[in-house]
Coordinates of C-alpha atoms in Angstrom, one line a residue:
X374 CA 0.0 0.0 0.0
X375 CA 1.5 3.3 -1.1
X376 CA 1.4 6.5 0.8
X377 CA -1.6 7.9 -1.2
X378 CA -3.7 4.9 -0.5
X379 CA -2.9 5.0 3.3
X380 CA -4.0 8.6 3.4
X381 CA -7.3 7.9 1.7
X382 CA -8.1 5.0 4.2
X383 CA -7.2 7.2 7.1
X384 CA -9.5 10.0 5.9
X385 CA -12.4 7.6 5.4
X386 CA -12.0 6.2 8.9
X387 CA -11.9 9.7 10.4
X388 CA -15.0 10.7 8.5
X389 CA -16.9 7.6 9.6
X390 CA -15.9 8.3 13.3
X391 CA -17.1 11.9 13.0
X392 CA -20.4 10.6 11.6
X393 CA -20.9 8.3 14.6
X394 CA -20.1 11.2 17.0
X395 CA -22.6 13.4 15.2
X396 CA -25.5 11.0 14.8
X397 CA -25.3 9.0 18.1
X398 CA -28.0 10.7 20.3
X399 CA -26.7 12.4 23.5
X400 CA -27.9 11.0 26.8
X401 CA -30.9 12.6 28.3
X402 CA -30.3 15.9 30.3
X403 CA -32.3 16.7 33.3
X404 CA -33.3 20.1 34.6
X405 CA -33.9 19.7 38.3
X406 CA -36.1 22.3 40.1
X407 CA -37.5 22.5 43.6
X408 CA -40.8 24.1 44.4
X409 CA -41.8 25.0 47.9
X410 CA -45.5 24.2 47.6
X411 CA -48.5 24.2 45.3
X412 CA -48.5 28.0 45.0
X413 CA -44.9 28.0 43.8
X414 CA -45.6 25.2 41.3
X415 CA -48.5 27.2 39.7
X416 CA -47.6 28.6 36.3
X417 CA -44.6 26.3 35.7
X418 CA -43.8 25.4 32.0
X419 CA -41.7 22.6 30.6
X420 CA -41.4 22.4 26.8
X421 CA -39.3 20.5 24.3
X422 CA -38.7 20.8 20.5
X423 CA -37.4 18.0 18.3
X424 CA -33.9 19.3 18.3
X425 CA -33.7 19.9 22.1
X426 CA -31.1 18.0 24.1
X427 CA -33.3 18.1 27.2
X428 CA -35.9 15.4 26.9
X429 CA -36.9 15.1 30.6
X430 CA -37.3 17.3 33.6
X431 CA -37.2 16.1 37.2
X432 CA -38.8 18.3 39.9
X433 CA -39.4 18.1 43.6
X434 CA -42.4 19.7 45.5
X435 CA -41.3 20.3 49.1
X436 CA -44.9 20.3 50.5
X437 CA -47.9 19.0 48.6
X438 CA -51.2 18.8 50.4
X439 CA -54.2 16.5 49.9
X440 CA -56.5 19.4 49.0
X441 CA -54.2 20.9 46.3
X442 CA -55.8 20.9 42.9
X443 CA -53.3 20.3 40.1
X444 CA -54.1 20.5 36.4
X445 CA -51.7 20.3 33.5
X446 CA -52.2 21.2 29.9
X447 CA -50.2 19.2 27.3
X448 CA -49.9 20.9 23.8
X449 CA -48.5 18.8 20.9
X450 CA -47.5 20.3 17.6
X451 CA -46.0 19.0 14.4
X452 CA -45.7 20.2 10.7
X453 CA -44.0 17.0 9.4
X454 CA -44.5 13.3 9.3
X455 CA -43.5 11.5 12.5
X456 CA -44.3 10.9 16.2
X457 CA -44.4 13.2 19.2
X458 CA -44.7 11.8 22.8
X459 CA -45.0 13.0 26.4
X460 CA -45.4 11.5 29.9
X461 CA -46.0 12.8 33.4
X462 CA -45.3 11.0 36.7
X463 CA -46.1 12.1 40.2
X464 CA -44.4 10.4 43.2
X465 CA -43.3 7.5 41.0
X466 CA -46.8 6.9 39.4
X467 CA -47.4 7.7 35.8
X468 CA -50.6 9.8 35.5
X469 CA -50.3 10.6 31.8
X470 CA -48.5 9.0 28.8
X471 CA -49.3 9.5 25.1
X472 CA -47.6 9.3 21.6
X473 CA -49.2 11.1 18.6
X474 CA -48.5 10.2 15.0
X475 CA -48.7 13.1 12.4
X476 CA -49.2 12.5 8.7
X477 CA -49.0 9.2 6.8
X478 CA -52.6 8.3 7.7
X479 CA -52.3 9.7 11.2
X480 CA -53.2 13.1 12.5
X481 CA -53.2 16.2 10.3
X482 CA -50.4 18.6 10.9
X483 CA -51.1 21.2 13.5
X484 CA -51.7 21.6 17.3
X485 CA -53.4 19.2 19.6
X486 CA -54.2 19.8 23.3
X487 CA -54.7 17.3 26.2
X488 CA -55.7 18.1 29.8
X489 CA -54.9 16.0 32.9
X490 CA -55.8 16.6 36.5
X491 CA -54.1 15.3 39.6
X492 CA -55.4 15.2 43.2
X493 CA -52.7 14.3 45.7
X494 CA -54.0 11.3 47.7
X495 CA -52.5 12.5 51.0
X496 CA -50.3 15.3 52.3
X497 CA -46.7 14.7 51.2
X498 CA -43.2 16.2 51.4
X499 CA -40.5 16.2 48.8
X500 CA -42.9 14.8 46.2
X501 CA -41.2 14.1 42.8
X502 CA -42.8 15.4 39.6
X503 CA -41.2 14.2 36.3
X504 CA -42.0 15.3 32.7
X505 CA -40.6 12.9 30.0
X506 CA -40.5 12.9 26.1
X507 CA -39.1 10.2 23.9
X508 CA -36.9 11.2 21.0
X509 CA -39.2 12.7 18.3
X510 CA -39.4 11.0 14.9
X511 CA -41.1 14.1 13.6
X512 CA -38.4 16.7 12.6
X513 CA -40.8 19.5 13.5
X514 CA -42.4 17.9 16.6
X515 CA -42.7 19.7 19.9
X516 CA -44.5 19.3 23.2
X517 CA -45.3 21.8 26.0
X518 CA -46.5 21.1 29.6
X519 CA -48.2 24.0 31.5
X520 CA -49.0 23.5 35.2
X521 CA -51.8 25.1 37.2
X522 CA -52.0 24.5 40.9
X523 CA -54.7 25.9 43.2
X524 CA -53.8 25.5 46.9
X525 CA -56.4 23.5 48.8
X526 CA -57.7 24.3 52.3
X527 CA -54.9 22.3 53.9
X528 CA -52.2 24.4 52.2
X529 CA -53.4 27.5 54.0
X530 CA -53.3 26.0 57.4
X531 CA -49.6 26.2 58.2
X532 CA -49.3 29.9 57.4
X533 CA -52.4 30.8 59.4
X534 CA -51.3 28.6 62.3
X535 CA -47.8 30.2 62.4
X536 CA -49.2 33.7 62.2
X537 CA -51.6 33.0 65.0
X538 CA -48.9 31.5 67.3
X539 CA -46.3 34.2 66.5
X540 CA -48.9 36.8 67.5
X541 CA -49.9 35.0 70.7
X542 CA -46.2 34.6 71.8
X543 CA -45.5 38.3 71.5
X544 CA -48.8 39.2 73.2
X545 CA -47.9 37.0 76.2
X546 CA -44.6 38.8 76.4
X547 CA -46.3 42.2 76.3
X548 CA -48.7 41.2 79.0
X549 CA -45.7 40.3 81.3
X550 CA -43.6 43.3 80.3
X551 CA -46.3 45.9 80.4
X552 CA -47.4 44.9 83.9
X553 CA -48.9 47.2 86.5
X554 CA -46.2 49.6 87.8
X555 CA -44.1 48.1 90.6
X556 CA -45.5 47.0 94.0
X557 CA -48.8 48.7 94.9
X558 CA -47.7 49.3 98.5
X559 CA -44.6 51.2 97.4
X560 CA -46.5 53.3 94.9
X561 CA -49.5 53.9 97.1
X562 CA -47.5 54.9 100.2
X563 CA -44.6 56.7 98.6
X564 CA -43.4 58.3 101.8
X565 CA -43.2 54.8 103.3
X566 CA -39.9 54.5 101.4
X567 CA -38.5 57.8 102.6
X568 CA -39.9 58.1 106.1
X569 CA -42.5 60.5 107.2
X570 CA -42.0 64.1 108.5
X571 CA -42.8 62.9 112.0
X572 CA -40.0 61.3 114.1
X573 CA -40.2 57.6 113.5
X574 CA -39.3 56.8 117.0
X575 CA -42.1 58.9 118.5
X576 CA -44.4 57.4 115.9
X577 CA -43.5 53.9 117.1
X578 CA -44.1 55.0 120.7
X579 CA -47.6 56.4 120.0
X580 CA -48.5 53.4 117.9
X581 CA -47.4 51.0 120.5
X582 CA -49.5 52.6 123.1
X583 CA -52.5 52.7 120.7
X584 CA -52.1 49.0 119.9
X585 CA -51.9 48.1 123.5
X586 CA -54.6 50.4 125.0
X587 CA -56.4 47.4 126.3
X588 CA -53.6 46.7 128.8
X589 CA -54.1 50.2 130.3
X590 CA -50.4 50.5 130.8
X591 CA -49.0 54.0 131.5
X592 CA -47.5 55.6 128.4
X593 CA -43.8 56.6 128.8
X594 CA -42.4 56.6 125.3
X595 CA -39.1 54.7 124.9
X596 CA -36.7 55.6 122.1
X597 CA -36.5 52.9 119.4
X598 CA -35.8 52.7 115.7
X599 CA -38.3 50.8 113.4
X600 CA -35.4 49.6 111.4
X601 CA -34.3 47.4 114.3
X602 CA -35.7 43.9 115.1
X603 CA -39.3 43.6 116.1
X604 CA -39.0 44.8 119.7
X605 CA -40.6 47.8 121.4
X606 CA -40.0 48.6 125.1
X607 CA -43.0 48.5 127.5
X608 CA -43.6 51.8 129.3
X609 CA -44.6 50.0 132.5
X610 CA -41.5 47.8 133.3
X611 CA -39.1 48.7 130.5
X612 CA -39.1 45.1 129.4
X613 CA -39.4 44.7 125.6
X614 CA -42.7 43.9 124.0
X615 CA -42.3 41.2 121.4
X616 CA -44.4 39.1 119.0
X617 CA -47.3 40.6 117.1
X618 CA -47.6 43.8 119.2
X619 CA -44.0 44.7 118.5
X620 CA -44.2 43.8 114.8
X621 CA -47.4 45.8 114.5
X622 CA -45.9 48.9 116.1
X623 CA -42.7 48.7 114.1
X624 CA -44.4 48.3 110.7
X625 CA -47.0 50.9 111.4
X626 CA -44.3 53.3 112.5
X627 CA -42.4 52.6 109.3
X628 CA -45.4 53.5 107.2
X629 CA -47.2 56.4 108.8
X630 CA -46.8 59.6 110.8
X631 CA -47.6 59.8 114.4
X632 CA -51.0 61.2 113.7
X633 CA -52.1 58.2 111.6
X634 CA -52.6 55.9 114.6
X635 CA -56.1 54.6 114.0
X636 CA -57.7 52.6 111.3
X637 CA -61.0 53.4 109.5
X638 CA -62.1 56.2 107.2
X639 CA -62.1 59.9 107.4
X640 CA -60.5 61.6 110.4
X641 CA -60.7 60.9 114.1
X642 CA -62.1 63.3 116.7
X643 CA -58.9 65.3 116.9
X644 CA -58.7 65.8 113.2
X645 CA -55.8 63.5 112.6
X646 CA -55.9 61.8 109.2
X647 CA -56.7 58.1 109.0
X648 CA -56.0 55.5 106.5
X649 CA -58.4 55.7 103.5
X650 CA -60.8 52.7 103.3
X651 CA -60.4 52.4 99.5
X652 CA -57.9 53.6 96.9
X653 CA -58.9 53.5 93.3
X654 CA -56.3 53.6 90.6
X655 CA -55.9 53.3 86.8
X656 CA -53.0 52.9 84.6
X657 CA -52.5 52.9 80.8
X658 CA -49.5 51.5 78.8
X659 CA -48.6 51.7 75.1
X660 CA -45.7 50.0 73.3
X661 CA -44.6 49.8 69.7
X662 CA -42.3 46.9 68.7
X663 CA -40.4 46.0 65.5
X664 CA -38.6 42.7 64.7
X665 CA -36.4 41.5 61.9
X666 CA -36.9 44.6 59.7
X667 CA -40.4 44.1 58.4
X668 CA -42.4 43.3 61.5
X669 CA -44.4 46.2 63.0
X670 CA -46.7 45.9 66.0
X671 CA -48.6 48.0 68.6
X672 CA -49.7 47.0 72.0
X673 CA -51.9 49.0 74.5
X674 CA -53.4 48.0 77.8
X675 CA -55.5 49.7 80.5
X676 CA -55.6 48.6 84.1
X677 CA -58.1 49.6 86.8
X678 CA -58.2 48.5 90.4
X679 CA -59.3 49.2 93.9
X680 CA -57.7 48.1 97.2
X681 CA -58.0 48.4 100.9
X682 CA -55.7 48.0 103.9
X683 CA -56.4 44.8 105.7
X684 CA -53.8 46.0 108.2
X685 CA -51.5 49.0 108.0
X686 CA -48.9 46.8 106.3
X687 CA -51.1 44.6 104.1
X688 CA -53.0 45.8 101.0
X689 CA -55.5 43.6 99.1
X690 CA -57.5 44.4 96.0
X691 CA -59.0 43.5 92.7
X692 CA -57.8 44.6 89.3
X693 CA -59.1 44.3 85.8
X694 CA -57.4 45.0 82.4
X695 CA -58.3 45.4 78.8
X696 CA -55.6 44.9 76.1
X697 CA -55.3 45.3 72.4
X698 CA -52.6 44.4 69.9
X699 CA -51.9 44.3 66.2
X700 CA -49.0 42.6 64.5
X701 CA -48.0 43.0 60.8
X702 CA -45.3 40.9 59.1
X703 CA -44.7 42.1 55.6
X704 CA -42.5 39.2 54.4
X705 CA -45.2 36.7 55.3
X706 CA -48.1 38.9 54.2
X707 CA -49.9 38.5 57.5
X708 CA -51.8 40.8 59.9
X709 CA -53.2 39.6 63.2
X710 CA -55.2 41.8 65.6
X711 CA -56.8 40.9 68.9
X712 CA -58.5 42.3 72.0
X713 CA -58.7 40.7 75.4
X714 CA -59.4 41.1 79.1
X715 CA -58.3 39.7 82.4
X716 CA -59.4 40.1 86.0
X717 CA -58.0 38.9 89.3
X718 CA -56.9 39.6 92.9
X719 CA -53.7 41.0 94.2
X720 CA -52.0 41.7 97.5
X721 CA -49.1 43.9 98.5
X722 CA -47.5 43.8 101.9
X723 CA -44.6 45.2 103.9
X724 CA -42.7 42.2 105.5
X725 CA -40.1 44.3 107.3
X726 CA -39.3 48.1 107.2
X727 CA -37.0 47.3 104.2
X728 CA -38.8 44.4 102.4
X729 CA -42.0 44.3 100.4
X730 CA -43.8 41.4 98.7
X731 CA -46.4 41.5 96.0
X732 CA -48.5 38.7 94.5
X733 CA -51.1 38.7 91.7
X734 CA -53.3 36.3 89.8
X735 CA -55.5 36.9 86.8
X736 CA -57.7 35.0 84.3
X737 CA -59.4 36.1 81.1
X738 CA -60.3 35.6 77.5
X739 CA -59.4 37.2 74.1
X740 CA -60.7 37.4 70.6
X741 CA -58.2 37.5 67.7
X742 CA -58.7 38.1 63.9
X743 CA -56.1 36.5 61.6
X744 CA -55.3 37.4 58.0
X745 CA -52.6 35.2 56.4
X746 CA -52.1 36.0 52.7
X747 CA -55.8 37.0 52.4
X748 CA -56.9 33.8 54.2
X749 CA -58.9 35.0 57.2
X750 CA -60.2 33.5 60.4
X751 CA -61.1 34.2 64.0
X752 CA -59.7 32.5 67.1
X753 CA -60.8 32.6 70.8
X754 CA -58.4 32.1 73.6
X755 CA -58.4 31.5 77.4
X756 CA -55.5 32.8 79.4
X757 CA -54.2 33.1 83.0
X758 CA -51.1 34.4 84.8
X759 CA -49.6 34.5 88.3
X760 CA -46.8 36.7 89.5
X761 CA -44.8 37.1 92.7
X762 CA -42.3 39.9 93.5
X763 CA -39.9 40.7 96.3
X764 CA -38.7 44.3 96.6
X765 CA -36.1 45.9 98.9
X766 CA -35.7 49.5 100.0
X767 CA -32.3 51.1 100.9
X768 CA -30.9 54.6 101.1
X769 CA -27.5 56.0 99.9
X770 CA -27.4 59.6 100.9
X771 CA -30.3 61.4 99.2
X772 CA -31.0 58.5 96.9
X773 CA -33.5 55.6 97.3
X774 CA -32.4 52.2 95.9
X775 CA -35.2 49.7 95.5
X776 CA -34.0 46.4 94.0
X777 CA -36.5 43.8 93.0
X778 CA -36.8 40.2 91.8
X779 CA -39.9 38.7 90.4
X780 CA -41.1 35.4 88.9
X781 CA -44.0 35.4 86.4
X782 CA -45.9 32.7 84.5
X783 CA -48.5 33.1 81.8
X784 CA -50.3 30.6 79.6
X785 CA -52.8 31.1 76.8
X786 CA -54.8 28.3 75.2
X787 CA -55.8 29.0 71.6
X788 CA -58.9 27.2 70.4
X789 CA -59.1 25.4 67.1
X790 CA -60.8 27.4 64.3
X791 CA -61.6 27.3 60.6
X792 CA -60.2 29.9 58.1
X793 CA -61.9 31.2 55.1
X794 CA -60.4 28.6 52.8
X795 CA -62.0 25.8 54.8
X796 CA -58.8 24.7 56.5
X797 CA -59.0 23.6 60.1
X798 CA -56.4 25.2 62.4
X799 CA -55.6 23.0 65.4
X800 CA -55.6 24.3 69.0
X801 CA -52.3 25.6 70.2
X802 CA -50.8 26.6 73.6
X803 CA -48.4 29.4 74.4
X804 CA -46.7 29.6 77.8
X805 CA -43.8 31.7 79.2
X806 CA -42.1 31.5 82.6
X807 CA -40.0 34.6 83.3
X808 CA -37.5 35.7 85.9
X809 CA -36.8 39.5 86.3
X810 CA -34.3 41.3 88.5
X811 CA -33.0 44.8 88.7
X812 CA -32.9 48.0 90.8
X813 CA -34.8 51.2 90.8
X814 CA -33.0 54.4 91.8
X815 CA -34.9 57.6 92.8
X816 CA -34.6 60.9 94.6
X817 CA -37.4 62.8 96.1
X818 CA -38.0 66.6 96.1
X819 CA -40.3 68.7 98.1
X820 CA -42.0 71.1 95.7
X821 CA -44.2 72.9 98.2
X822 CA -47.9 72.8 99.3
X823 CA -47.3 69.3 100.7
X824 CA -46.4 67.8 97.3
X825 CA -43.4 65.8 96.4
X826 CA -41.8 64.9 93.1
X827 CA -39.7 61.7 92.7
X828 CA -37.7 61.2 89.5
X829 CA -36.6 57.6 89.0
X830 CA -34.7 55.3 86.7
X831 CA -34.8 51.5 86.6
X832 CA -32.9 48.7 84.8
X833 CA -34.0 45.1 84.7
X834 CA -32.6 41.9 83.3
X835 CA -35.3 39.5 81.9
X836 CA -34.8 35.8 81.4
X837 CA -37.5 33.4 80.1
X838 CA -36.6 30.2 82.0
X839 CA -39.6 28.6 80.3
X840 CA -39.4 30.2 76.8
X841 CA -42.1 30.2 74.2
X842 CA -41.8 27.9 71.1
X843 CA -39.9 29.3 68.1
X844 CA -42.0 29.8 65.0
X845 CA -40.9 30.2 61.4
X846 CA -43.0 32.7 59.4
X847 CA -42.0 34.3 56.1
X848 CA -38.6 32.6 56.3
X849 CA -37.8 34.3 59.6
X850 CA -37.7 32.5 63.0
X851 CA -39.5 34.3 65.8
X852 CA -39.4 33.7 69.6
X853 CA -35.7 32.6 69.9
X854 CA -34.6 35.4 72.3
X855 CA -34.9 34.2 75.9
X856 CA -32.8 37.0 77.5
X857 CA -33.2 40.7 77.3
X858 CA -32.7 43.9 79.3
X859 CA -35.2 46.8 79.9
X860 CA -34.4 50.4 80.9
X861 CA -37.1 52.8 82.2
X862 CA -37.2 56.4 83.4
X863 CA -40.0 58.5 84.8
X864 CA -41.3 60.5 87.7
X865 CA -44.0 60.3 90.4
X866 CA -46.0 63.3 91.7
X867 CA -47.7 62.9 95.1
X868 CA -50.0 65.6 96.4
X869 CA -50.9 66.4 99.9
X870 CA -54.3 64.9 99.4
X871 CA -52.8 61.5 98.6
X872 CA -53.5 61.6 94.9
X873 CA -50.5 60.2 93.0
X874 CA -49.6 60.7 89.4
X875 CA -46.8 58.8 87.5
X876 CA -45.4 59.0 84.0
X877 CA -42.7 56.8 82.5
X878 CA -41.0 55.8 79.3
X879 CA -39.0 52.7 78.5
X880 CA -36.9 50.8 76.0
X881 CA -36.9 47.0 75.6
X882 CA -34.6 45.2 73.3
X883 CA -31.1 45.3 74.8
X884 CA -29.5 41.9 74.0
X885 CA -31.9 41.0 71.3
X886 CA -30.8 41.1 67.6
X887 CA -33.3 42.9 65.4
X888 CA -35.9 43.6 68.1
X889 CA -36.9 47.0 69.4
X890 CA -39.7 48.0 71.6
X891 CA -40.5 51.6 72.8
X892 CA -43.2 52.3 75.3
X893 CA -44.5 54.2 78.2
X894 CA -47.4 54.5 80.7
X895 CA -49.5 56.9 82.7
X896 CA -50.7 56.1 86.2
X897 CA -53.0 57.8 88.8
X898 CA -54.1 56.8 92.3
X899 CA -57.0 58.5 94.0
X900 CA -58.0 57.7 97.7
X901 CA -61.7 57.8 98.4

């Protein structure tokens, strides 16, 4: 074989190999797409022409609910003799498969449409959806799949349930944070923290004699300090009086002037003022909060109560409240708004001259409107709370330092309800256990006419030892912050008549990423 012949053979072999490379079909190529749910799948299109390398598409639907209504339009087209085919499989089951023959005694050239519907048999996650076409024998063949998906009632349930619970969690936090202002005893008897104008020692002497008049002992006032242990000297034999009588005298002396030695209403025969039978008070709070950029909410609450002195150092009363809150989350397209009430007893007491204890319980109901992506509903709730608080009282020069520690627990039961799409939202429970600790620092000023002004500032650390559940809504997790700090500043005006006014502002959000809450309150106490 000469050189020329060898070259011709080599060229022919190369040409044949090139022909094989050109005409051997490429393996199928898959376009993989993930859809979050039925709403995301709606409007999806997969199409293939005869010369397309992609002959199949494999998809995954993250959440597919039983009530979702799926319909698919298949459109065939050909202008030449040959076959065109298409198939659809859901979750491994073929729900449609067809091959059309155009020309040569088959269908006329043109467009042909088929419709197929699919109802998911159950709720599912990560459901595969596969579109497949065989290699077209028609040189002008094409097929197009167009998907429509209408979310069923079940598809609307998760968003509505998440919006409802996110709202309920923040409302429970607001109810704990925007609580009635400090201990009632401290606010009602403001001078009890600073000492009265009368000499406390003389006051103790007078009160001791008043408390022990039944003994008919001569009254020779000893000199004592109510800050000491519960002992008051007897005027008859100089031996200390102990037990209940000494405690009574000491606590009364810590709380009132020497003229306030009798219980009851109005004034005694000498004109000395007595302890009022009933004090009526009201208090209003307002807070605006934002979270994670696109959350905007408002909370308002009004308290009203009345209390009496069971003893000069024990106050008991009944309070009621009405609260309102709205909560908008733009990224989730939700708005929730609710109004509720609670009522219950409370008590405030002076344990020692420097130690106070408060306890409160309340129960109530609420009514909440939910709008989650235009799906609406209404849910009723039942709720209750209990709180206990211990407060101290100390002085550093002209300043009063009042530290406190409190434990609080709230629970709200959300009833099951049905939204406008027909979805049933299951009942849910929100509960928070909270520990709070921090000091209040104040200074008092005499502004004349028997009135005093007390500016104050307070800082508190807040820890949810029983935190609420976290909820994901609009791709944002809410309820993960168990620790925060609150700063508050305000002033109290007390008049000679015993009417007290208070105003305060606060910021909550220290230690929480993305969360801010600004608020304040007004408070008034009127003795009657």
